[in-house]
Amino acid sequence: MNRRNLLKNMALAAPAAWLPGALASRSLRLASAPTPFAPTWESLAQYQVPDWFRDAKFGIWAHWGPQCQPEHGDWYGRLLYEEGSDDYKFHVAKYGHPSKFGFKDVINEWKAESWNPDQLVDLYRRAGAKYFVALANHHDNFDLYQSTHQPWNSTRLGPRQDIIGGWAKAAKKHGLRFGVSVHAAHAWTWYETARQADKTGPLAGVPYDGRLTAAAGRGQWWQGYDPQALYAQNHAPSAAQTPGASPRQWDWGDGASRPDRAYCEKFYQRTVELLDKYEPDLVYFDDTALPLWPVSDVGLRVAAHYYNTNRQRHGGQLEAVVTGKILNEQQRRCLVWDVERGQSNRLEPLPWQTDTCLGQWHYDRRIFEQHGYKSAQTVVHTLVDVVSKNGNLLLSVPVRGNGTIDTDELAIVESITAWMAVNGESIYGTRPWQVFGEGPAQAQAAQLSAQGFNEGKGLAFEARDIRFATKGDVLYATALGWPAEGQLLITALAAGNPLRPQPVRQVELLGHGPVAFERTAQGLLLRLPAQPAAGLAYAFKIKG
């Protein structure tokens, strides 16, 4: 994601497949039941966000797949084919030239030998996550589940394990809602760099491996597998094919090569099988609106199928969440709006989500070595700010190729755990107040760019930055710093302010106890105790 995010997603399956008998018969039973959602935006607008998602507020994401194996950051499967790039140089030095050793071969290196999903999900549960999301496929087009439509999948190659199945089992054991993220709709264009060749040097003109076919696999480790089922490059390239590409090509415009019907239908079959087999509570689509929109109705069909089958499984109660990016007003009624690496600057009328990461989306060892992750305080501040605006935070904790997290990440997660143990009641099950907050940061908030990307561009939060949330008759006011002068003024709670005319009877600092206060025409003045240790943010429980 990020610059590499300008072009994301994609998919390409292999031979047409069949569903196992039990799955097929189950699908027929579901299909015979009433299906109130049709694959149109007008029909999907009936959607209501389930309470479990509104109450959860905080999820953790394992954005983990074969691109984590080199431990060299995001979009490795595309960037290794960009001659002269940092990833290209790293790849040539570590693995060899991409005409001889391409991304298909990186997949073969990935063994996930130390992966323990039960241990990681239990860690995230203790950190306060109420839902857990696992990568089901990325723009690299490799399915991390038992797929009958994509032979390039983790049960047959690489780790030879059902990654999604393992995550789903662990989430269920530890009582977390389970989600999957699907990024594969854009492989058609994302892998176009793999069809190129060096322009200079001793191998100039020698094609990379992106156009290989099954016939070339004779005697190779990948014999019997068609590389085109992975790379999806048996088509005319996009216009103006450049390493940076055009952001508008992400929406299938500006000369982007448009996928054919077979490609779109294969994506549909893969995704529906994923949803029917693993029954997730949430599906994250890394697309503008829905996958392959607007060149195909596949995304609409997937969403309608998912809503209908989820509703049937829950006795008529819809428990499903689908997220999408860069939504218009109509689409925001159909899906949950997801903002990538950014935050809305207003109190949103509908529930939404921001997704961000401690480092890069795919594990990058350089960030660990430089101790460059987001701090626990930054994560907590983001969570409090997003919750005040009617949103949820989905946090990615990068996973190493071997399936573990590093010591810096563990320390950050443990700090979040400690904060949540004291302050969780100000987060879970809350709803936004009449205003989301006050303080200098909101006046200097950066504007969203495309699907987000405004985090860290505004003023840093400080003690005067206060964010609100409610639960019943309780108002939570969380200060994003500790005032040096030992007192805090909350101007939105001034005497006579119509936002909260009822009297204030008690104020409690979570984790400490009651604090002295005075309500004046300037605001609610809190006289604070000695600063608590490792507070990160300070939640005050105000009763009226």
JSON list of N, CA and C in Angstrom, two decimals, residues 19 23 26-27 30 133-137 143 145-149 162 164-165 168 178-183 266-285 290-291 298-311 313-314 318 320-323 335:
[
{"chain": "A", "resi": 19, "resn": "LEU", "atom": "N", "xyz": [-16.97, -27.26, -7.00]},
{"chain": "A", "resi": 19, "resn": "LEU", "atom": "CA", "xyz": [-17.06, -27.22, -5.55]},
{"chain": "A", "resi": 19, "resn": "LEU", "atom": "C", "xyz": [-17.20, -28.64, -5.03]},
{"chain": "A", "resi": 23, "resn": "LEU", "atom": "N", "xyz": [-20.03, -28.68, -0.06]},
{"chain": "A", "resi": 23, "resn": "LEU", "atom": "CA", "xyz": [-20.10, -27.24, -0.23]},
{"chain": "A", "resi": 23, "resn": "LEU", "atom": "C", "xyz": [-21.12, -26.88, -1.29]},
{"chain": "A", "resi": 26, "resn": "ARG", "atom": "N", "xyz": [-24.62, -27.30, 0.10]},
{"chain": "A", "resi": 26, "resn": "ARG", "atom": "CA", "xyz": [-24.91, -26.22, 1.03]},
{"chain": "A", "resi": 26, "resn": "ARG", "atom": "C", "xyz": [-25.23, -24.93, 0.30]},
{"chain": "A", "resi": 27, "resn": "SER", "atom": "N", "xyz": [-24.48, -24.64, -0.76]},
{"chain": "A", "resi": 27, "resn": "SER", "atom": "CA", "xyz": [-24.74, -23.44, -1.55]},
{"chain": "A", "resi": 27, "resn": "SER", "atom": "C", "xyz": [-26.12, -23.48, -2.17]},
{"chain": "A", "resi": 30, "resn": "LEU", "atom": "N", "xyz": [-28.70, -22.59, 0.49]},
{"chain": "A", "resi": 30, "resn": "LEU", "atom": "CA", "xyz": [-28.73, -21.16, 0.75]},
{"chain": "A", "resi": 30, "resn": "LEU", "atom": "C", "xyz": [-29.38, -20.41, -0.40]},
{"chain": "A", "resi": 133, "resn": "VAL", "atom": "N", "xyz": [-8.43, -9.80, 11.62]},
{"chain": "A", "resi": 133, "resn": "VAL", "atom": "CA", "xyz": [-8.55, -9.89, 10.17]},
{"chain": "A", "resi": 133, "resn": "VAL", "atom": "C", "xyz": [-7.27, -10.50, 9.62]},
{"chain": "A", "resi": 134, "resn": "ALA", "atom": "N", "xyz": [-7.42, -11.44, 8.68]},
{"chain": "A", "resi": 134, "resn": "ALA", "atom": "CA", "xyz": [-6.28, -12.11, 8.07]},
{"chain": "A", "resi": 134, "resn": "ALA", "atom": "C", "xyz": [-6.30, -11.89, 6.56]},
{"chain": "A", "resi": 135, "resn": "LEU", "atom": "N", "xyz": [-5.12, -11.71, 5.99]},
{"chain": "A", "resi": 135, "resn": "LEU", "atom": "CA", "xyz": [-4.97, -11.56, 4.54]},
{"chain": "A", "resi": 135, "resn": "LEU", "atom": "C", "xyz": [-5.33, -12.88, 3.87]},
{"chain": "A", "resi": 136, "resn": "ALA", "atom": "N", "xyz": [-6.31, -12.84, 2.95]},
{"chain": "A", "resi": 136, "resn": "ALA", "atom": "CA", "xyz": [-6.71, -14.04, 2.20]},
{"chain": "A", "resi": 136, "resn": "ALA", "atom": "C", "xyz": [-5.97, -14.14, 0.87]},
{"chain": "A", "resi": 137, "resn": "ASN", "atom": "N", "xyz": [-5.65, -13.01, 0.28]},
{"chain": "A", "resi": 137, "resn": "ASN", "atom": "CA", "xyz": [-4.77, -12.92, -0.89]},
{"chain": "A", "resi": 137, "resn": "ASN", "atom": "C", "xyz": [-4.38, -11.47, -1.05]},
{"chain": "A", "resi": 143, "resn": "ASP", "atom": "N", "xyz": [-3.58, -17.33, -3.23]},
{"chain": "A", "resi": 143, "resn": "ASP", "atom": "CA", "xyz": [-4.61, -17.56, -2.23]},
{"chain": "A", "resi": 143, "resn": "ASP", "atom": "C", "xyz": [-4.04, -18.26, -1.01]},
{"chain": "A", "resi": 145, "resn": "TYR", "atom": "N", "xyz": [-5.59, -19.93, 1.25]},
{"chain": "A", "resi": 145, "resn": "TYR", "atom": "CA", "xyz": [-6.61, -20.85, 1.75]},
{"chain": "A", "resi": 145, "resn": "TYR", "atom": "C", "xyz": [-6.76, -21.99, 0.75]},
{"chain": "A", "resi": 146, "resn": "GLN", "atom": "N", "xyz": [-7.57, -22.96, 1.12]},
{"chain": "A", "resi": 146, "resn": "GLN", "atom": "CA", "xyz": [-7.77, -24.13, 0.27]},
{"chain": "A", "resi": 146, "resn": "GLN", "atom": "C", "xyz": [-8.71, -23.75, -0.87]},
{"chain": "A", "resi": 147, "resn": "SER", "atom": "N", "xyz": [-8.13, -23.32, -1.95]},
{"chain": "A", "resi": 147, "resn": "SER", "atom": "CA", "xyz": [-8.88, -22.81, -3.09]},
{"chain": "A", "resi": 147, "resn": "SER", "atom": "C", "xyz": [-8.95, -23.86, -4.19]},
{"chain": "A", "resi": 148, "resn": "THR", "atom": "N", "xyz": [-10.17, -24.14, -4.66]},
{"chain": "A", "resi": 148, "resn": "THR", "atom": "CA", "xyz": [-10.32, -25.06, -5.79]},
{"chain": "A", "resi": 148, "resn": "THR", "atom": "C", "xyz": [-10.28, -24.33, -7.13]},
{"chain": "A", "resi": 149, "resn": "HIS", "atom": "N", "xyz": [-10.18, -23.01, -7.09]},
{"chain": "A", "resi": 149, "resn": "HIS", "atom": "CA", "xyz": [-10.17, -22.21, -8.31]},
{"chain": "A", "resi": 149, "resn": "HIS", "atom": "C", "xyz": [-8.81, -21.60, -8.61]},
{"chain": "A", "resi": 162, "resn": "ASP", "atom": "N", "xyz": [-3.26, -24.40, 5.32]},
{"chain": "A", "resi": 162, "resn": "ASP", "atom": "CA", "xyz": [-4.44, -23.55, 5.14]},
{"chain": "A", "resi": 162, "resn": "ASP", "atom": "C", "xyz": [-4.30, -22.38, 6.12]},
{"chain": "A", "resi": 164, "resn": "ILE", "atom": "N", "xyz": [-5.72, -19.31, 6.17]},
{"chain": "A", "resi": 164, "resn": "ILE", "atom": "CA", "xyz": [-6.99, -18.73, 6.61]},
{"chain": "A", "resi": 164, "resn": "ILE", "atom": "C", "xyz": [-7.70, -19.68, 7.58]},
{"chain": "A", "resi": 165, "resn": "GLY", "atom": "N", "xyz": [-7.66, -20.97, 7.29]},
{"chain": "A", "resi": 165, "resn": "GLY", "atom": "CA", "xyz": [-8.27, -21.92, 8.20]},
{"chain": "A", "resi": 165, "resn": "GLY", "atom": "C", "xyz": [-7.65, -21.88, 9.58]},
{"chain": "A", "resi": 168, "resn": "ALA", "atom": "N", "xyz": [-8.75, -18.61, 11.31]},
{"chain": "A", "resi": 168, "resn": "ALA", "atom": "CA", "xyz": [-10.17, -18.66, 11.66]},
{"chain": "A", "resi": 168, "resn": "ALA", "atom": "C", "xyz": [-10.40, -19.51, 12.91]},
{"chain": "A", "resi": 178, "resn": "PHE", "atom": "N", "xyz": [-14.12, -12.68, 13.20]},
{"chain": "A", "resi": 178, "resn": "PHE", "atom": "CA", "xyz": [-13.08, -13.00, 12.23]},
{"chain": "A", "resi": 178, "resn": "PHE", "atom": "C", "xyz": [-13.36, -12.31, 10.90]},
{"chain": "A", "resi": 179, "resn": "GLY", "atom": "N", "xyz": [-12.30, -11.75, 10.32]},
{"chain": "A", "resi": 179, "resn": "GLY", "atom": "CA", "xyz": [-12.43, -11.11, 9.02]},
{"chain": "A", "resi": 179, "resn": "GLY", "atom": "C", "xyz": [-11.34, -11.57, 8.07]},
{"chain": "A", "resi": 180, "resn": "VAL", "atom": "N", "xyz": [-11.58, -11.36, 6.79]},
{"chain": "A", "resi": 180, "resn": "VAL", "atom": "CA", "xyz": [-10.58, -11.65, 5.76]},
{"chain": "A", "resi": 180, "resn": "VAL", "atom": "C", "xyz": [-10.41, -10.41, 4.90]},
{"chain": "A", "resi": 181, "resn": "SER", "atom": "N", "xyz": [-9.20, -10.22, 4.40]},
{"chain": "A", "resi": 181, "resn": "SER", "atom": "CA", "xyz": [-8.98, -9.11, 3.46]},
{"chain": "A", "resi": 181, "resn": "SER", "atom": "C", "xyz": [-8.64, -9.70, 2.09]},
{"chain": "A", "resi": 182, "resn": "VAL", "atom": "N", "xyz": [-9.29, -9.15, 1.05]},
{"chain": "A", "resi": 182, "resn": "VAL", "atom": "CA", "xyz": [-9.18, -9.65, -0.32]},
{"chain": "A", "resi": 182, "resn": "VAL", "atom": "C", "xyz": [-8.64, -8.51, -1.18]},
{"chain": "A", "resi": 183, "resn": "HIS", "atom": "N", "xyz": [-7.48, -8.73, -1.80]},
{"chain": "A", "resi": 183, "resn": "HIS", "atom": "CA", "xyz": [-6.78, -7.69, -2.54]},
{"chain": "A", "resi": 183, "resn": "HIS", "atom": "C", "xyz": [-6.50, -8.10, -3.99]},
{"chain": "A", "resi": 266, "resn": "LYS", "atom": "N", "xyz": [-13.61, -15.77, -12.64]},
{"chain": "A", "resi": 266, "resn": "LYS", "atom": "CA", "xyz": [-12.74, -16.57, -11.80]},
{"chain": "A", "resi": 266, "resn": "LYS", "atom": "C", "xyz": [-12.53, -15.90, -10.44]},
{"chain": "A", "resi": 267, "resn": "PHE", "atom": "N", "xyz": [-12.37, -14.58, -10.45]},
{"chain": "A", "resi": 267, "resn": "PHE", "atom": "CA", "xyz": [-12.28, -13.85, -9.18]},
{"chain": "A", "resi": 267, "resn": "PHE", "atom": "C", "xyz": [-13.55, -14.05, -8.36]},
{"chain": "A", "resi": 268, "resn": "TYR", "atom": "N", "xyz": [-14.69, -13.99, -9.01]},
{"chain": "A", "resi": 268, "resn": "TYR", "atom": "CA", "xyz": [-15.96, -14.20, -8.30]},
{"chain": "A", "resi": 268, "resn": "TYR", "atom": "C", "xyz": [-15.98, -15.59, -7.65]},
{"chain": "A", "resi": 269, "resn": "GLN", "atom": "N", "xyz": [-15.64, -16.63, -8.39]},
{"chain": "A", "resi": 269, "resn": "GLN", "atom": "CA", "xyz": [-15.68, -17.99, -7.86]},
{"chain": "A", "resi": 269, "resn": "GLN", "atom": "C", "xyz": [-14.71, -18.15, -6.69]},
{"chain": "A", "resi": 270, "resn": "ARG", "atom": "N", "xyz": [-13.53, -17.62, -6.81]},
{"chain": "A", "resi": 270, "resn": "ARG", "atom": "CA", "xyz": [-12.55, -17.70, -5.72]},
{"chain": "A", "resi": 270, "resn": "ARG", "atom": "C", "xyz": [-13.07, -17.03, -4.45]},
{"chain": "A", "resi": 271, "resn": "THR", "atom": "N", "xyz": [-13.64, -15.85, -4.62]},
{"chain": "A", "resi": 271, "resn": "THR", "atom": "CA", "xyz": [-14.05, -15.07, -3.46]},
{"chain": "A", "resi": 271, "resn": "THR", "atom": "C", "xyz": [-15.28, -15.67, -2.80]},
{"chain": "A", "resi": 272, "resn": "VAL", "atom": "N", "xyz": [-16.24, -16.10, -3.59]},
{"chain": "A", "resi": 272, "resn": "VAL", "atom": "CA", "xyz": [-17.43, -16.73, -3.01]},
{"chain": "A", "resi": 272, "resn": "VAL", "atom": "C", "xyz": [-17.05, -18.02, -2.28]},
{"chain": "A", "resi": 273, "resn": "GLU", "atom": "N", "xyz": [-16.13, -18.78, -2.84]},
{"chain": "A", "resi": 273, "resn": "GLU", "atom": "CA", "xyz": [-15.69, -19.99, -2.14]},
{"chain": "A", "resi": 273, "resn": "GLU", "atom": "C", "xyz": [-15.06, -19.63, -0.80]},
{"chain": "A", "resi": 274, "resn": "LEU", "atom": "N", "xyz": [-14.22, -18.60, -0.76]},
{"chain": "A", "resi": 274, "resn": "LEU", "atom": "CA", "xyz": [-13.61, -18.14, 0.49]},
{"chain": "A", "resi": 274, "resn": "LEU", "atom": "C", "xyz": [-14.68, -17.80, 1.52]},
{"chain": "A", "resi": 275, "resn": "LEU", "atom": "N", "xyz": [-15.70, -17.05, 1.10]},
{"chain": "A", "resi": 275, "resn": "LEU", "atom": "CA", "xyz": [-16.73, -16.59, 2.04]},
{"chain": "A", "resi": 275, "resn": "LEU", "atom": "C", "xyz": [-17.61, -17.74, 2.51]},
{"chain": "A", "resi": 276, "resn": "ASP", "atom": "N", "xyz": [-17.94, -18.65, 1.60]},
{"chain": "A", "resi": 276, "resn": "ASP", "atom": "CA", "xyz": [-18.80, -19.77, 1.98]},
{"chain": "A", "resi": 276, "resn": "ASP", "atom": "C", "xyz": [-18.07, -20.78, 2.85]},
{"chain": "A", "resi": 277, "resn": "LYS", "atom": "N", "xyz": [-16.79, -20.98, 2.60]},
{"chain": "A", "resi": 277, "resn": "LYS", "atom": "CA", "xyz": [-16.04, -22.01, 3.31]},
{"chain": "A", "resi": 277, "resn": "LYS", "atom": "C", "xyz": [-15.64, -21.58, 4.71]},
{"chain": "A", "resi": 278, "resn": "TYR", "atom": "N", "xyz": [-15.27, -20.29, 4.88]},
{"chain": "A", "resi": 278, "resn": "TYR", "atom": "CA", "xyz": [-14.72, -19.84, 6.16]},
{"chain": "A", "resi": 278, "resn": "TYR", "atom": "C", "xyz": [-15.68, -18.94, 6.94]},
{"chain": "A", "resi": 279, "resn": "GLU", "atom": "N", "xyz": [-16.75, -18.49, 6.33]},
{"chain": "A", "resi": 279, "resn": "GLU", "atom": "CA", "xyz": [-17.83, -17.73, 6.98]},
{"chain": "A", "resi": 279, "resn": "GLU", "atom": "C", "xyz": [-17.32, -16.58, 7.84]},
{"chain": "A", "resi": 280, "resn": "PRO", "atom": "N", "xyz": [-16.54, -15.68, 7.28]},
{"chain": "A", "resi": 280, "resn": "PRO", "atom": "CA", "xyz": [-16.03, -14.55, 8.07]},
{"chain": "A", "resi": 280, "resn": "PRO", "atom": "C", "xyz": [-17.15, -13.58, 8.43]},
{"chain": "A", "resi": 281, "resn": "ASP", "atom": "N", "xyz": [-16.90, -12.81, 9.49]},
{"chain": "A", "resi": 281, "resn": "ASP", "atom": "CA", "xyz": [-17.84, -11.76, 9.90]},
{"chain": "A", "resi": 281, "resn": "ASP", "atom": "C", "xyz": [-17.59, -10.46, 9.14]},
{"chain": "A", "resi": 282, "resn": "LEU", "atom": "N", "xyz": [-16.39, -10.31, 8.60]},
{"chain": "A", "resi": 282, "resn": "LEU", "atom": "CA", "xyz": [-16.00, -9.05, 7.92]},
{"chain": "A", "resi": 282, "resn": "LEU", "atom": "C", "xyz": [-15.17, -9.40, 6.69]},
{"chain": "A", "resi": 283, "resn": "VAL", "atom": "N", "xyz": [-15.40, -8.64, 5.62]},
{"chain": "A", "resi": 283, "resn": "VAL", "atom": "CA", "xyz": [-14.59, -8.75, 4.40]},
{"chain": "A", "resi": 283, "resn": "VAL", "atom": "C", "xyz": [-14.08, -7.37, 4.05]},
{"chain": "A", "resi": 284, "resn": "TYR", "atom": "N", "xyz": [-12.78, -7.24, 4.00]},
{"chain": "A", "resi": 284, "resn": "TYR", "atom": "CA", "xyz": [-12.10, -5.99, 3.64]},
{"chain": "A", "resi": 284, "resn": "TYR", "atom": "C", "xyz": [-11.70, -6.10, 2.17]},
{"chain": "A", "resi": 285, "resn": "PHE", "atom": "N", "xyz": [-12.23, -5.21, 1.33]},
{"chain": "A", "resi": 285, "resn": "PHE", "atom": "CA", "xyz": [-11.83, -5.15, -0.07]},
{"chain": "A", "resi": 285, "resn": "PHE", "atom": "C", "xyz": [-10.91, -3.95, -0.28]},
{"chain": "A", "resi": 290, "resn": "LEU", "atom": "N", "xyz": [-15.93, -1.51, -4.82]},
{"chain": "A", "resi": 290, "resn": "LEU", "atom": "CA", "xyz": [-15.92, -2.97, -4.78]},
{"chain": "A", "resi": 290, "resn": "LEU", "atom": "C", "xyz": [-14.98, -3.51, -5.85]},
{"chain": "A", "resi": 291, "resn": "PRO", "atom": "N", "xyz": [-14.53, -4.74, -5.72]},
{"chain": "A", "resi": 291, "resn": "PRO", "atom": "CA", "xyz": [-13.59, -5.31, -6.71]},
{"chain": "A", "resi": 291, "resn": "PRO", "atom": "C", "xyz": [-14.13, -5.23, -8.13]},
{"chain": "A", "resi": 298, "resn": "VAL", "atom": "N", "xyz": [-18.99, -7.95, -10.79]},
{"chain": "A", "resi": 298, "resn": "VAL", "atom": "CA", "xyz": [-18.55, -9.03, -9.92]},
{"chain": "A", "resi": 298, "resn": "VAL", "atom": "C", "xyz": [-18.58, -8.61, -8.45]},
{"chain": "A", "resi": 299, "resn": "GLY", "atom": "N", "xyz": [-18.07, -7.42, -8.13]},
{"chain": "A", "resi": 299, "resn": "GLY", "atom": "CA", "xyz": [-18.05, -6.98, -6.74]},
{"chain": "A", "resi": 299, "resn": "GLY", "atom": "C", "xyz": [-19.44, -6.85, -6.16]},
{"chain": "A", "resi": 300, "resn": "LEU", "atom": "N", "xyz": [-20.36, -6.33, -6.93]},
{"chain": "A", "resi": 300, "resn": "LEU", "atom": "CA", "xyz": [-21.75, -6.22, -6.47]},
{"chain": "A", "resi": 300, "resn": "LEU", "atom": "C", "xyz": [-22.33, -7.60, -6.22]},
{"chain": "A", "resi": 301, "resn": "ARG", "atom": "N", "xyz": [-22.04, -8.54, -7.08]},
{"chain": "A", "resi": 301, "resn": "ARG", "atom": "CA", "xyz": [-22.56, -9.90, -6.92]},
{"chain": "A", "resi": 301, "resn": "ARG", "atom": "C", "xyz": [-21.97, -10.57, -5.68]},
{"chain": "A", "resi": 302, "resn": "VAL", "atom": "N", "xyz": [-20.68, -10.36, -5.44]},
{"chain": "A", "resi": 302, "resn": "VAL", "atom": "CA", "xyz": [-20.06, -10.92, -4.24]},
{"chain": "A", "resi": 302, "resn": "VAL", "atom": "C", "xyz": [-20.70, -10.34, -2.98]},
{"chain": "A", "resi": 303, "resn": "ALA", "atom": "N", "xyz": [-20.87, -9.01, -2.94]},
{"chain": "A", "resi": 303, "resn": "ALA", "atom": "CA", "xyz": [-21.44, -8.37, -1.77]},
{"chain": "A", "resi": 303, "resn": "ALA", "atom": "C", "xyz": [-22.86, -8.86, -1.50]},
{"chain": "A", "resi": 304, "resn": "ALA", "atom": "N", "xyz": [-23.68, -8.95, -2.55]},
{"chain": "A", "resi": 304, "resn": "ALA", "atom": "CA", "xyz": [-25.06, -9.41, -2.37]},
{"chain": "A", "resi": 304, "resn": "ALA", "atom": "C", "xyz": [-25.08, -10.86, -1.88]},
{"chain": "A", "resi": 305, "resn": "HIS", "atom": "N", "xyz": [-24.23, -11.70, -2.46]},
{"chain": "A", "resi": 305, "resn": "HIS", "atom": "CA", "xyz": [-24.15, -13.09, -2.03]},
{"chain": "A", "resi": 305, "resn": "HIS", "atom": "C", "xyz": [-23.75, -13.18, -0.56]},
{"chain": "A", "resi": 306, "resn": "TYR", "atom": "N", "xyz": [-22.76, -12.40, -0.19]},
{"chain": "A", "resi": 306, "resn": "TYR", "atom": "CA", "xyz": [-22.26, -12.45, 1.19]},
{"chain": "A", "resi": 306, "resn": "TYR", "atom": "C", "xyz": [-23.32, -11.97, 2.18]},
{"chain": "A", "resi": 307, "resn": "TYR", "atom": "N", "xyz": [-23.98, -10.85, 1.88]},
{"chain": "A", "resi": 307, "resn": "TYR", "atom": "CA", "xyz": [-25.03, -10.36, 2.78]},
{"chain": "A", "resi": 307, "resn": "TYR", "atom": "C", "xyz": [-26.15, -11.39, 2.92]},
{"chain": "A", "resi": 308, "resn": "ASN", "atom": "N", "xyz": [-26.57, -11.96, 1.81]},
{"chain": "A", "resi": 308, "resn": "ASN", "atom": "CA", "xyz": [-27.69, -12.90, 1.85]},
{"chain": "A", "resi": 308, "resn": "ASN", "atom": "C", "xyz": [-27.35, -14.17, 2.62]},
{"chain": "A", "resi": 309, "resn": "THR", "atom": "N", "xyz": [-26.19, -14.74, 2.35]},
{"chain": "A", "resi": 309, "resn": "THR", "atom": "CA", "xyz": [-25.84, -15.98, 3.03]},
{"chain": "A", "resi": 309, "resn": "THR", "atom": "C", "xyz": [-25.55, -15.74, 4.50]},
{"chain": "A", "resi": 310, "resn": "ASN", "atom": "N", "xyz": [-24.93, -14.61, 4.83]},
{"chain": "A", "resi": 310, "resn": "ASN", "atom": "CA", "xyz": [-24.68, -14.28, 6.23]},
{"chain": "A", "resi": 310, "resn": "ASN", "atom": "C", "xyz": [-26.00, -14.11, 6.97]},
{"chain": "A", "resi": 311, "resn": "ARG", "atom": "N", "xyz": [-26.94, -13.45, 6.37]},
{"chain": "A", "resi": 311, "resn": "ARG", "atom": "CA", "xyz": [-28.25, -13.23, 6.99]},
{"chain": "A", "resi": 311, "resn": "ARG", "atom": "C", "xyz": [-28.95, -14.56, 7.26]},
{"chain": "A", "resi": 313, "resn": "ARG", "atom": "N", "xyz": [-27.52, -17.48, 7.68]},
{"chain": "A", "resi": 313, "resn": "ARG", "atom": "CA", "xyz": [-26.82, -18.21, 8.74]},
{"chain": "A", "resi": 313, "resn": "ARG", "atom": "C", "xyz": [-27.17, -17.70, 10.12]},
{"chain": "A", "resi": 314, "resn": "HIS", "atom": "N", "xyz": [-27.56, -16.43, 10.21]},
{"chain": "A", "resi": 314, "resn": "HIS", "atom": "CA", "xyz": [-27.86, -15.82, 11.51]},
{"chain": "A", "resi": 314, "resn": "HIS", "atom": "C", "xyz": [-29.36, -15.64, 11.72]},
{"chain": "A", "resi": 318, "resn": "LEU", "atom": "N", "xyz": [-28.63, -9.74, 9.93]},
{"chain": "A", "resi": 318, "resn": "LEU", "atom": "CA", "xyz": [-27.40, -9.52, 9.17]},
{"chain": "A", "resi": 318, "resn": "LEU", "atom": "C", "xyz": [-26.27, -9.12, 10.11]},
{"chain": "A", "resi": 320, "resn": "ALA", "atom": "N", "xyz": [-22.94, -9.19, 8.86]},
{"chain": "A", "resi": 320, "resn": "ALA", "atom": "CA", "xyz": [-21.80, -9.05, 7.97]},
{"chain": "A", "resi": 320, "resn": "ALA", "atom": "C", "xyz": [-21.34, -7.59, 7.86]},
{"chain": "A", "resi": 321, "resn": "VAL", "atom": "N", "xyz": [-20.03, -7.43, 7.66]},
{"chain": "A", "resi": 321, "resn": "VAL", "atom": "CA", "xyz": [-19.43, -6.13, 7.37]},
{"chain": "A", "resi": 321, "resn": "VAL", "atom": "C", "xyz": [-18.59, -6.28, 6.11]},
{"chain": "A", "resi": 322, "resn": "VAL", "atom": "N", "xyz": [-18.79, -5.38, 5.15]},
{"chain": "A", "resi": 322, "resn": "VAL", "atom": "CA", "xyz": [-17.95, -5.28, 3.96]},
{"chain": "A", "resi": 322, "resn": "VAL", "atom": "C", "xyz": [-17.38, -3.88, 3.92]},
{"chain": "A", "resi": 323, "resn": "THR", "atom": "N", "xyz": [-16.08, -3.75, 3.78]},
{"chain": "A", "resi": 323, "resn": "THR", "atom": "CA", "xyz": [-15.46, -2.42, 3.70]},
{"chain": "A", "resi": 323, "resn": "THR", "atom": "C", "xyz": [-14.99, -2.13, 2.27]},
{"chain": "A", "resi": 335, "resn": "LEU", "atom": "N", "xyz": [-21.85, -0.11, 2.18]},
{"chain": "A", "resi": 335, "resn": "LEU", "atom": "CA", "xyz": [-20.64, -0.70, 2.71]},
{"chain": "A", "resi": 335, "resn": "LEU", "atom": "C", "xyz": [-20.14, 0.16, 3.87]}
]
